[in-house]
């Protein structure tokens, strides 16, 4: 049987390569940052990390991690409820709650796990979950694990959301769930309109703010802050693995009773290891940095604006917006992937996305700016895009 399995799996991989959906892994031989090195030692300008605030290799964050590593050891070797809770885990949960304006917070090994555990623990067959069609895979999987009735609305389509709310009117609880920012487009969910509909149809609101927390909205508190609906969002999930240092870990910040039940029932919390102490210590330092000053957020906004303006001027088609995710549109999948390859050869790393990750005919290169990019980096990135056309 092993022989058959291996032959069949190898065939699948071959087919992925032939149809252009195989994802090769580039290997870095340096810390994550705006300038990385490949295995040959070549320096590369990185435009594809979720390192929005440049904190992944920030000396303050690294030193907080190493100090915690020495003080609190390498690992917890336990889930939280047995012997995996240190004072710093509770401290980080409290800091996240007060910063995000929620009553309580529960840490998870990742945001994928937070979304994987949240639905099943809170909702059952009497309830309805109404989800944006472009929500993150972890939300889709989390909803599948729960017995609630499932409804889907087209991306950011408020008329469809309203129709689904009407269809779900018999449910005990209705939950609207959306990404705060959609990762392929850099578009914001219209949380003001979503919350108004939630008020009208008596629904709960859940936002996954992974591509926003730390740098969107006042104080970097995320999409709810940007839309002025922090008090109306009932469940807020997010990752520590993007702007907030980029290591790992996720959280659910929510109403007190919601967090209390999640601590008793969320399976990835009950059955998976605690976040490593060094990551917790570093995350506390990240919150200090964000609360001391708006400098990094402001720099990121400037960098995104500079890149967007320069690329538009150079004649590239971008999806409109302000977010640090900047999709450079090619339409044709081959044109996008060949451009990404030429950029790589020129020492600039950006990734092309095509179907099925984005719709047919909307292939693109997704650029992600960081606060740590310099003006020279951004100008070099634009010049490199221009050079790929020659
Ligand atoms: C990245 C991301 C996740 C996963 O976060 P991890 O902590 O890496 O598991 C979940 N949801 C959204 C919207 C994301 O962008």
PDB file of C-alpha atoms and ligand atoms in Angstrom, residues 50 110-113 115 136 138 179 181 183 208 210-211 238-242 249-250, ligand 1:
ATOM      1  CA  UNK A  50       3.829  40.645   7.461  1.00  0.00           C
ATOM      2  CA  UNK A 110      -1.739  30.897  17.057  1.00  0.00           C
ATOM      3  CA  UNK A 111      -4.583  32.920  15.589  1.00  0.00           C
ATOM      4  CA  UNK A 112      -5.335  29.890  13.420  1.00  0.00           C
ATOM      5  CA  UNK A 113      -6.021  28.049  16.681  1.00  0.00           C
ATOM      6  CA  UNK A 115     -10.327  30.887  15.119  1.00  0.00           C
ATOM      7  CA  UNK A 136      -9.327  33.654   6.328  1.00  0.00           C
ATOM      8  CA  UNK A 138      -8.890  29.494   9.815  1.00  0.00           C
ATOM      9  CA  UNK A 179     -11.636  39.785   8.665  1.00  0.00           C
ATOM     10  CA  UNK A 181      -8.574  43.650   6.526  1.00  0.00           C
ATOM     11  CA  UNK A 183      -5.186  40.021   2.913  1.00  0.00           C
ATOM     12  CA  UNK A 208     -10.269  38.861  12.952  1.00  0.00           C
ATOM     13  CA  UNK A 210      -4.634  39.897  12.095  1.00  0.00           C
ATOM     14  CA  UNK A 211      -3.688  42.235   9.206  1.00  0.00           C
ATOM     15  CA  UNK A 238      -5.707  38.504  16.156  1.00  0.00           C
ATOM     16  CA  UNK A 239      -2.179  37.240  15.780  1.00  0.00           C
ATOM     17  CA  UNK A 240       1.113  38.043  17.467  1.00  0.00           C
ATOM     18  CA  UNK A 241       2.723  36.649  14.315  1.00  0.00           C
ATOM     19  CA  UNK A 242       2.433  39.687  12.065  1.00  0.00           C
ATOM     20  CA  UNK A 249       0.701  33.243  19.139  1.00  0.00           C
ATOM     21  CA  UNK A 250      -2.849  34.455  18.806  1.00  0.00           C
TER      22      UNK A 250
HETATM   23  C1  LIG B   1      -2.313  35.343   9.449  1.00  0.00           C
HETATM   24  C2  LIG B   1      -3.738  35.210   9.773  1.00  0.00           C
HETATM   25  C3  LIG B   1      -4.187  34.225  10.662  1.00  0.00           C
HETATM   26  C4  LIG B   1      -3.268  33.182  11.232  1.00  0.00           C
HETATM   27  O1  LIG B   1      -2.469  33.710  12.227  1.00  0.00           O
HETATM   28  P1  LIG B   1      -1.383  32.758  12.942  1.00  0.00           P
HETATM   29  O2  LIG B   1      -1.181  33.357  14.277  1.00  0.00           O
HETATM   30  O3  LIG B   1      -0.177  32.771  12.058  1.00  0.00           O
HETATM   31  O4  LIG B   1      -1.989  31.400  13.014  1.00  0.00           O
HETATM   32  C5  LIG B   1      -5.518  34.211  10.983  1.00  0.00           C
HETATM   33  N1  LIG B   1      -6.388  35.097  10.448  1.00  0.00           N
HETATM   34  C6  LIG B   1      -5.998  36.038   9.577  1.00  0.00           C
HETATM   35  C7  LIG B   1      -7.000  36.995   9.022  1.00  0.00           C
HETATM   36  C8  LIG B   1      -4.659  36.114   9.195  1.00  0.00           C
HETATM   37  O5  LIG B   1      -4.279  37.034   8.320  1.00  0.00           O
END
